[in-house]
Amino acid sequence: MLNILNTETPSQRHPDLDLYDSARLVSALVEDQQTALEAVRAAAPAIAAAVDAALPRMVAGGRLLYAGAGTSGRLGVLDSVELTPTFSWPGERAVALIAGGEAAMFVAVEGAEDDEAQGRRDLEAVTPAAGDVLLGIAASGQTPYVLGALAAARAAGCLCIGLANNPGTAVLAASDHPILLDTGAELISGSTRLKAGTAQKMALNAFSSALMVRLNKVYGNLMVDMKASNAKLVRRAVALTMRAAGVDEASARQALEACDFSVKTAVVMLLKQVPADQALRLLQAHAGSVRQALARH
């Protein structure tokens, strides 16, 4: 007998979806997304435990590795690439693998997700080490490509975190920290780019953002370790420095220009009334924590 996954089971809520007008159709689709939030809220303790387990490896210089296929793979890539501009996380320490390779970001590579051996090879190609953390992402919870990556990661001693939208599945069983995002049946049957994907995006956001906060890349609730790599981000760096240090725009710009637009350094400079090199030394002595650097007498 065919075992149908929850995410593949036809929804009973809107069996005549194709008869709806646009207003009712959009309303139904938006309303169904609420389940994604509920699933992530239920998984919050598991996400927090994964953050705590990953933290010492990141402090020691480990990498975040991601593996997924289709929507799940693309969400892993998205999370990885956004860590650099948002938190100045080194790009080489956030490595995302997607079944079918880079081309699969833009064009579906059919069948790539079914290749468990390729998942293992792709993970081995980035030379995983015991200090690394792998996030294996699969809506079904049984994607062979992800299982291959998890097997290679385990063999290398990596911490394995699995995200899946179906309970009791192989990806969760193969993980040190399984994160179940139980979103149930999709409104459009089997289309896990809908609320299953939404839940994955929220969970990845929560995990990586919480990890970056714990790594002292946030002061209060301000992202003070961003990279000011374009005009918009330069303006944002100025605004963040003004808010964190309580200074005017001219003072913020002057401090930022003296420290290569490092918001962290500028804030310590302004609040401690010290030059850039001394502010930087204070930050380095306190693992990059603005709060601890400011507390030093």
Tab-separated table of C-alpha atoms in Angstrom:
chain	number	residue	atom	x	y	z
A	1	MET	CA	0.000	0.000	0.000
A	2	LEU	CA	1.304	3.448	-0.987
A	3	ASN	CA	2.384	5.484	2.033
A	4	ILE	CA	1.371	9.078	1.267
A	5	LEU	CA	3.256	11.780	3.129
A	6	ASN	CA	1.337	14.506	4.938
A	7	THR	CA	2.726	17.093	2.539
A	8	GLU	CA	1.464	15.064	-0.423
A	9	THR	CA	-2.018	14.352	0.958
A	10	PRO	CA	-4.777	16.338	-0.795
A	11	SER	CA	-6.175	19.075	1.424
A	12	GLN	CA	-9.792	18.652	2.491
A	13	ARG	CA	-10.316	22.362	3.107
A	14	HIS	CA	-10.723	23.741	-0.427
A	15	PRO	CA	-11.594	20.876	-2.800
A	16	ASP	CA	-13.080	23.301	-5.362
A	17	LEU	CA	-10.148	25.704	-5.397
A	18	ASP	CA	-10.173	25.920	-9.185
A	19	LEU	CA	-13.677	27.426	-9.080
A	20	TYR	CA	-12.724	30.388	-6.855
A	21	ASP	CA	-12.469	33.933	-8.169
A	22	SER	CA	-9.156	35.697	-7.667
A	23	ALA	CA	-10.100	37.429	-4.410
A	24	ARG	CA	-11.275	34.238	-2.739
A	25	LEU	CA	-8.359	32.266	-4.184
A	26	VAL	CA	-5.723	34.658	-2.843
A	27	SER	CA	-7.475	34.825	0.527
A	28	ALA	CA	-7.462	31.037	0.827
A	29	LEU	CA	-3.783	30.775	-0.126
A	30	VAL	CA	-2.743	33.489	2.328
A	31	GLU	CA	-4.830	32.056	5.150
A	32	ASP	CA	-3.281	28.623	4.653
A	33	GLN	CA	0.178	30.101	5.276
A	34	GLN	CA	-0.749	30.579	8.936
A	35	THR	CA	-0.043	26.879	9.387
A	36	ALA	CA	3.598	27.533	8.494
A	37	LEU	CA	3.956	29.978	11.380
A	38	GLU	CA	2.306	27.526	13.766
A	39	ALA	CA	4.675	24.760	12.632
A	40	VAL	CA	7.762	26.905	13.200
A	41	ARG	CA	6.467	28.062	16.575
A	42	ALA	CA	6.059	24.421	17.617
A	43	ALA	CA	9.613	23.726	16.415
A	44	ALA	CA	11.144	26.707	18.268
A	45	PRO	CA	12.655	24.591	21.104
A	46	ALA	CA	14.311	22.292	18.566
A	47	ILE	CA	15.658	25.276	16.613
A	48	ALA	CA	17.038	26.813	19.822
A	49	ALA	CA	18.735	23.540	20.757
A	50	ALA	CA	20.327	23.424	17.299
A	51	VAL	CA	21.620	26.986	17.742
A	52	ASP	CA	23.197	26.082	21.088
A	53	ALA	CA	24.834	22.984	19.593
A	54	ALA	CA	26.161	24.868	16.545
A	55	LEU	CA	27.494	27.863	18.483
A	56	PRO	CA	30.762	26.391	19.843
A	57	ARG	CA	31.649	25.039	16.409
A	58	MET	CA	31.159	28.458	14.856
A	59	VAL	CA	33.208	30.120	17.609
A	60	ALA	CA	35.991	27.650	16.832
A	61	GLY	CA	35.961	28.588	13.139
A	62	GLY	CA	33.609	25.997	11.664
A	63	ARG	CA	31.400	26.441	8.626
A	64	LEU	CA	27.679	26.336	7.970
A	65	LEU	CA	26.936	23.850	5.184
A	66	TYR	CA	23.532	23.494	3.544
A	67	ALA	CA	22.144	20.703	1.361
A	68	GLY	CA	18.786	20.504	-0.349
A	69	ALA	CA	16.956	19.947	-3.616
A	70	GLY	CA	14.449	22.096	-5.477
A	71	THR	CA	12.745	24.708	-3.299
A	72	SER	CA	14.505	23.402	-0.190
A	73	GLY	CA	17.893	23.708	-1.873
A	74	ARG	CA	17.172	27.221	-3.112
A	75	LEU	CA	16.131	28.303	0.370
A	76	GLY	CA	19.420	26.962	1.721
A	77	VAL	CA	21.339	28.951	-0.888
A	78	LEU	CA	19.333	32.071	-0.034
A	79	ASP	CA	20.069	31.757	3.671
A	80	SER	CA	23.767	31.203	3.051
A	81	VAL	CA	24.359	34.136	0.710
A	82	GLU	CA	22.508	36.649	2.880
A	83	LEU	CA	24.751	36.059	5.898
A	84	THR	CA	27.670	38.014	4.426
A	85	PRO	CA	25.992	41.385	3.755
A	86	THR	CA	23.829	41.155	6.867
A	87	PHE	CA	26.355	39.926	9.417
A	88	SER	CA	29.776	40.087	7.693
A	89	TRP	CA	29.889	36.297	7.893
A	90	PRO	CA	32.720	35.096	5.621
A	91	GLY	CA	31.333	33.695	2.394
A	92	GLU	CA	33.652	30.701	2.559
A	93	ARG	CA	32.058	29.757	5.888
A	94	ALA	CA	28.530	29.455	4.442
A	95	VAL	CA	28.528	26.815	1.721
A	96	ALA	CA	25.261	25.757	0.099
A	97	LEU	CA	24.807	22.662	-2.053
A	98	ILE	CA	21.784	22.155	-4.279
A	99	ALA	CA	20.956	18.990	-6.189
A	100	GLY	CA	21.806	19.576	-9.832
A	101	GLY	CA	24.440	22.216	-9.087
A	102	GLU	CA	24.293	25.984	-9.494
A	103	ALA	CA	22.142	25.755	-12.623
A	104	ALA	CA	19.351	24.246	-10.498
A	105	MET	CA	18.891	27.634	-8.820
A	106	PHE	CA	17.262	28.863	-12.018
A	107	VAL	CA	16.099	25.775	-13.915
A	108	ALA	CA	14.675	22.614	-12.356
A	109	VAL	CA	17.078	19.700	-12.824
A	110	GLU	CA	14.729	16.759	-12.787
A	111	GLY	CA	15.971	13.596	-11.116
A	112	ALA	CA	18.932	15.263	-9.382
A	113	GLU	CA	17.245	14.962	-6.009
A	114	ASP	CA	17.058	11.176	-6.373
A	115	ASP	CA	20.850	10.752	-6.546
A	116	GLU	CA	22.007	9.865	-3.036
A	117	ALA	CA	25.549	9.144	-4.196
A	118	GLN	CA	25.816	12.604	-5.736
A	119	GLY	CA	24.720	14.190	-2.465
A	120	ARG	CA	27.522	12.348	-0.722
A	121	ARG	CA	30.052	13.344	-3.405
A	122	ASP	CA	29.003	16.997	-3.390
A	123	LEU	CA	29.390	17.198	0.383
A	124	GLU	CA	32.749	15.415	0.316
A	125	ALA	CA	33.920	17.859	-2.392
A	126	VAL	CA	33.746	20.751	0.078
A	127	THR	CA	35.956	18.805	2.532
A	128	PRO	CA	33.687	18.696	5.584
A	129	ALA	CA	35.379	18.741	8.977
A	130	ALA	CA	34.320	17.975	12.524
A	131	GLY	CA	33.904	21.685	13.263
A	132	ASP	CA	31.306	22.159	10.532
A	133	VAL	CA	27.523	22.132	10.784
A	134	LEU	CA	25.321	20.706	8.028
A	135	LEU	CA	21.712	21.737	7.581
A	136	GLY	CA	19.929	19.097	5.518
A	137	ILE	CA	16.643	20.500	4.196
A	138	ALA	CA	13.890	18.371	2.649
A	139	ALA	CA	10.139	18.938	2.699
A	140	SER	CA	9.467	15.232	2.218
A	141	GLY	CA	12.094	14.281	4.770
A	142	GLN	CA	13.374	11.514	2.545
A	143	THR	CA	15.150	13.200	-0.384
A	144	PRO	CA	18.016	10.863	-1.389
A	145	TYR	CA	20.387	13.728	-2.302
A	146	VAL	CA	20.023	15.196	1.199
A	147	LEU	CA	20.419	11.792	2.823
A	148	GLY	CA	23.678	11.304	0.916
A	149	ALA	CA	24.964	14.678	2.128
A	150	LEU	CA	23.966	13.829	5.700
A	151	ALA	CA	25.783	10.499	5.512
A	152	ALA	CA	28.976	12.199	4.318
A	153	ALA	CA	28.662	14.866	7.001
A	154	ARG	CA	28.214	12.276	9.753
A	155	ALA	CA	31.258	10.376	8.496
A	156	ALA	CA	33.299	13.585	8.777
A	157	GLY	CA	32.082	14.285	12.303
A	158	CYS	CA	29.935	17.305	11.398
A	159	LEU	CA	26.987	18.358	13.528
A	160	CYS	CA	23.918	17.401	11.486
A	161	ILE	CA	20.698	19.422	11.631
A	162	GLY	CA	17.742	18.142	9.629
A	163	LEU	CA	14.685	20.165	8.603
A	164	ALA	CA	11.691	18.256	7.257
A	165	ASN	CA	7.941	18.791	6.944
A	166	ASN	CA	6.882	15.207	7.611
A	167	PRO	CA	7.272	13.337	10.910
A	168	GLY	CA	9.156	10.073	11.279
A	169	THR	CA	11.215	10.545	8.117
A	170	ALA	CA	14.769	9.548	7.248
A	171	VAL	CA	16.253	13.069	7.227
A	172	LEU	CA	15.100	13.611	10.798
A	173	ALA	CA	16.356	10.191	11.888
A	174	ALA	CA	19.775	10.881	10.334
A	175	SER	CA	20.221	14.188	12.203
A	176	ASP	CA	21.717	15.065	15.572
A	177	HIS	CA	19.143	17.832	15.827
A	178	PRO	CA	15.945	17.002	13.929
A	179	ILE	CA	13.613	19.961	13.309
A	180	LEU	CA	10.109	18.918	12.329
A	181	LEU	CA	8.085	21.610	10.560
A	182	ASP	CA	4.745	19.830	10.483
A	183	THR	CA	2.805	21.902	7.947
A	184	GLY	CA	0.474	19.105	6.842
A	185	ALA	CA	-1.375	18.963	3.538
A	186	GLU	CA	-0.790	21.721	1.013
A	187	LEU	CA	-3.714	23.724	-0.338
A	188	ILE	CA	-2.510	22.849	-3.842
A	189	SER	CA	-1.845	19.174	-3.309
A	190	GLY	CA	1.847	18.339	-3.099
A	191	SER	CA	3.129	21.841	-3.897
A	192	THR	CA	5.661	22.122	-1.089
A	193	ARG	CA	6.873	25.479	-2.416
A	194	LEU	CA	3.841	26.819	-0.549
A	195	LYS	CA	3.556	26.598	3.247
A	196	ALA	CA	6.215	23.887	3.612
A	197	GLY	CA	8.673	26.225	1.901
A	198	THR	CA	7.475	29.168	3.981
A	199	ALA	CA	8.096	27.215	7.184
A	200	GLN	CA	11.577	26.226	6.003
A	201	LYS	CA	12.417	29.865	5.214
A	202	MET	CA	11.242	30.995	8.656
A	203	ALA	CA	13.122	28.214	10.429
A	204	LEU	CA	16.352	28.922	8.550
A	205	ASN	CA	15.980	32.641	9.263
A	206	ALA	CA	15.411	31.956	12.946
A	207	PHE	CA	18.336	29.538	13.185
A	208	SER	CA	20.959	31.601	11.356
A	209	SER	CA	19.848	34.944	12.798
A	210	ALA	CA	19.838	33.589	16.356
A	211	LEU	CA	23.275	32.094	15.747
A	212	MET	CA	24.611	35.439	14.515
A	213	VAL	CA	23.177	37.240	17.545
A	214	ARG	CA	24.907	34.729	19.825
A	215	LEU	CA	28.133	35.414	17.872
A	216	ASN	CA	27.962	39.095	18.906
A	217	LYS	CA	26.957	40.408	15.505
A	218	VAL	CA	24.030	42.372	16.941
A	219	TYR	CA	24.056	45.144	19.558
A	220	GLY	CA	20.665	45.537	21.197
A	221	ASN	CA	18.561	44.752	18.168
A	222	LEU	CA	20.803	46.554	15.671
A	223	MET	CA	22.781	44.671	12.997
A	224	VAL	CA	26.087	46.345	13.755
A	225	ASP	CA	28.286	43.861	11.872
A	226	MET	CA	26.861	44.459	8.386
A	227	LYS	CA	28.968	45.095	5.285
A	228	ALA	CA	28.411	48.569	3.781
A	229	SER	CA	28.979	47.316	0.237
A	230	ASN	CA	26.703	49.692	-1.691
A	231	ALA	CA	25.130	53.142	-1.365
A	232	LYS	CA	22.022	51.823	0.351
A	233	LEU	CA	24.061	49.930	2.924
A	234	VAL	CA	26.323	52.925	3.531
A	235	ARG	CA	23.217	54.944	4.418
A	236	ARG	CA	22.080	52.102	6.636
A	237	ALA	CA	25.468	51.991	8.383
A	238	VAL	CA	25.230	55.716	9.092
A	239	ALA	CA	21.691	55.367	10.448
A	240	LEU	CA	22.647	52.417	12.655
A	241	THR	CA	25.665	54.254	14.045
A	242	MET	CA	23.569	57.341	14.761
A	243	ARG	CA	21.006	55.282	16.628
A	244	ALA	CA	23.435	53.092	18.565
A	245	ALA	CA	25.759	55.935	19.595
A	246	GLY	CA	23.161	58.700	19.872
A	247	VAL	CA	25.090	61.056	17.581
A	248	ASP	CA	24.281	63.220	14.557
A	249	GLU	CA	24.894	62.202	10.952
A	250	ALA	CA	28.154	64.128	10.590
A	251	SER	CA	29.678	62.499	13.683
A	252	ALA	CA	28.547	59.050	12.565
A	253	ARG	CA	30.035	59.495	9.088
A	254	GLN	CA	33.308	60.802	10.461
A	255	ALA	CA	33.700	57.800	12.747
A	256	LEU	CA	32.727	55.334	10.033
A	257	GLU	CA	35.178	56.822	7.559
A	258	ALA	CA	37.943	56.345	10.128
A	259	CYS	CA	37.269	52.608	10.496
A	260	ASP	CA	36.388	51.400	6.980
A	261	PHE	CA	32.664	51.751	7.727
A	262	SER	CA	32.628	49.160	10.499
A	263	VAL	CA	29.512	50.028	12.489
A	264	LYS	CA	30.728	48.065	15.503
A	265	THR	CA	34.007	49.915	15.621
A	266	ALA	CA	32.396	53.304	15.045
A	267	VAL	CA	29.942	52.779	17.907
A	268	VAL	CA	32.728	51.888	20.341
A	269	MET	CA	34.814	54.813	19.109
A	270	LEU	CA	32.005	57.261	19.710
A	271	LEU	CA	30.749	55.934	23.030
A	272	LYS	CA	34.191	55.303	24.539
A	273	GLN	CA	35.758	58.377	22.905
A	274	VAL	CA	38.720	56.386	21.626
A	275	PRO	CA	40.434	56.169	18.215
A	276	ALA	CA	39.623	53.427	15.726
A	277	ASP	CA	42.587	51.201	16.523
A	278	GLN	CA	41.799	51.194	20.239
A	279	ALA	CA	38.101	50.519	19.587
A	280	LEU	CA	39.073	47.600	17.387
A	281	ARG	CA	41.359	46.166	20.058
A	282	LEU	CA	38.557	46.427	22.617
A	283	LEU	CA	36.229	44.513	20.316
A	284	GLN	CA	38.841	41.853	19.588
A	285	ALA	CA	39.455	41.409	23.307
A	286	HIS	CA	35.751	40.733	23.863
A	287	ALA	CA	34.962	38.358	20.984
A	288	GLY	CA	33.424	41.169	18.944
A	289	SER	CA	30.834	42.072	21.582
A	290	VAL	CA	29.989	45.777	21.484
A	291	ARG	CA	28.236	45.548	24.822
A	292	GLN	CA	31.214	43.975	26.574
A	293	ALA	CA	33.672	46.345	24.908
A	294	LEU	CA	31.643	49.297	26.181
A	295	ALA	CA	31.417	47.856	29.681
A	296	ARG	CA	35.210	47.707	30.070
A	297	HIS	CA	36.473	50.492	32.346
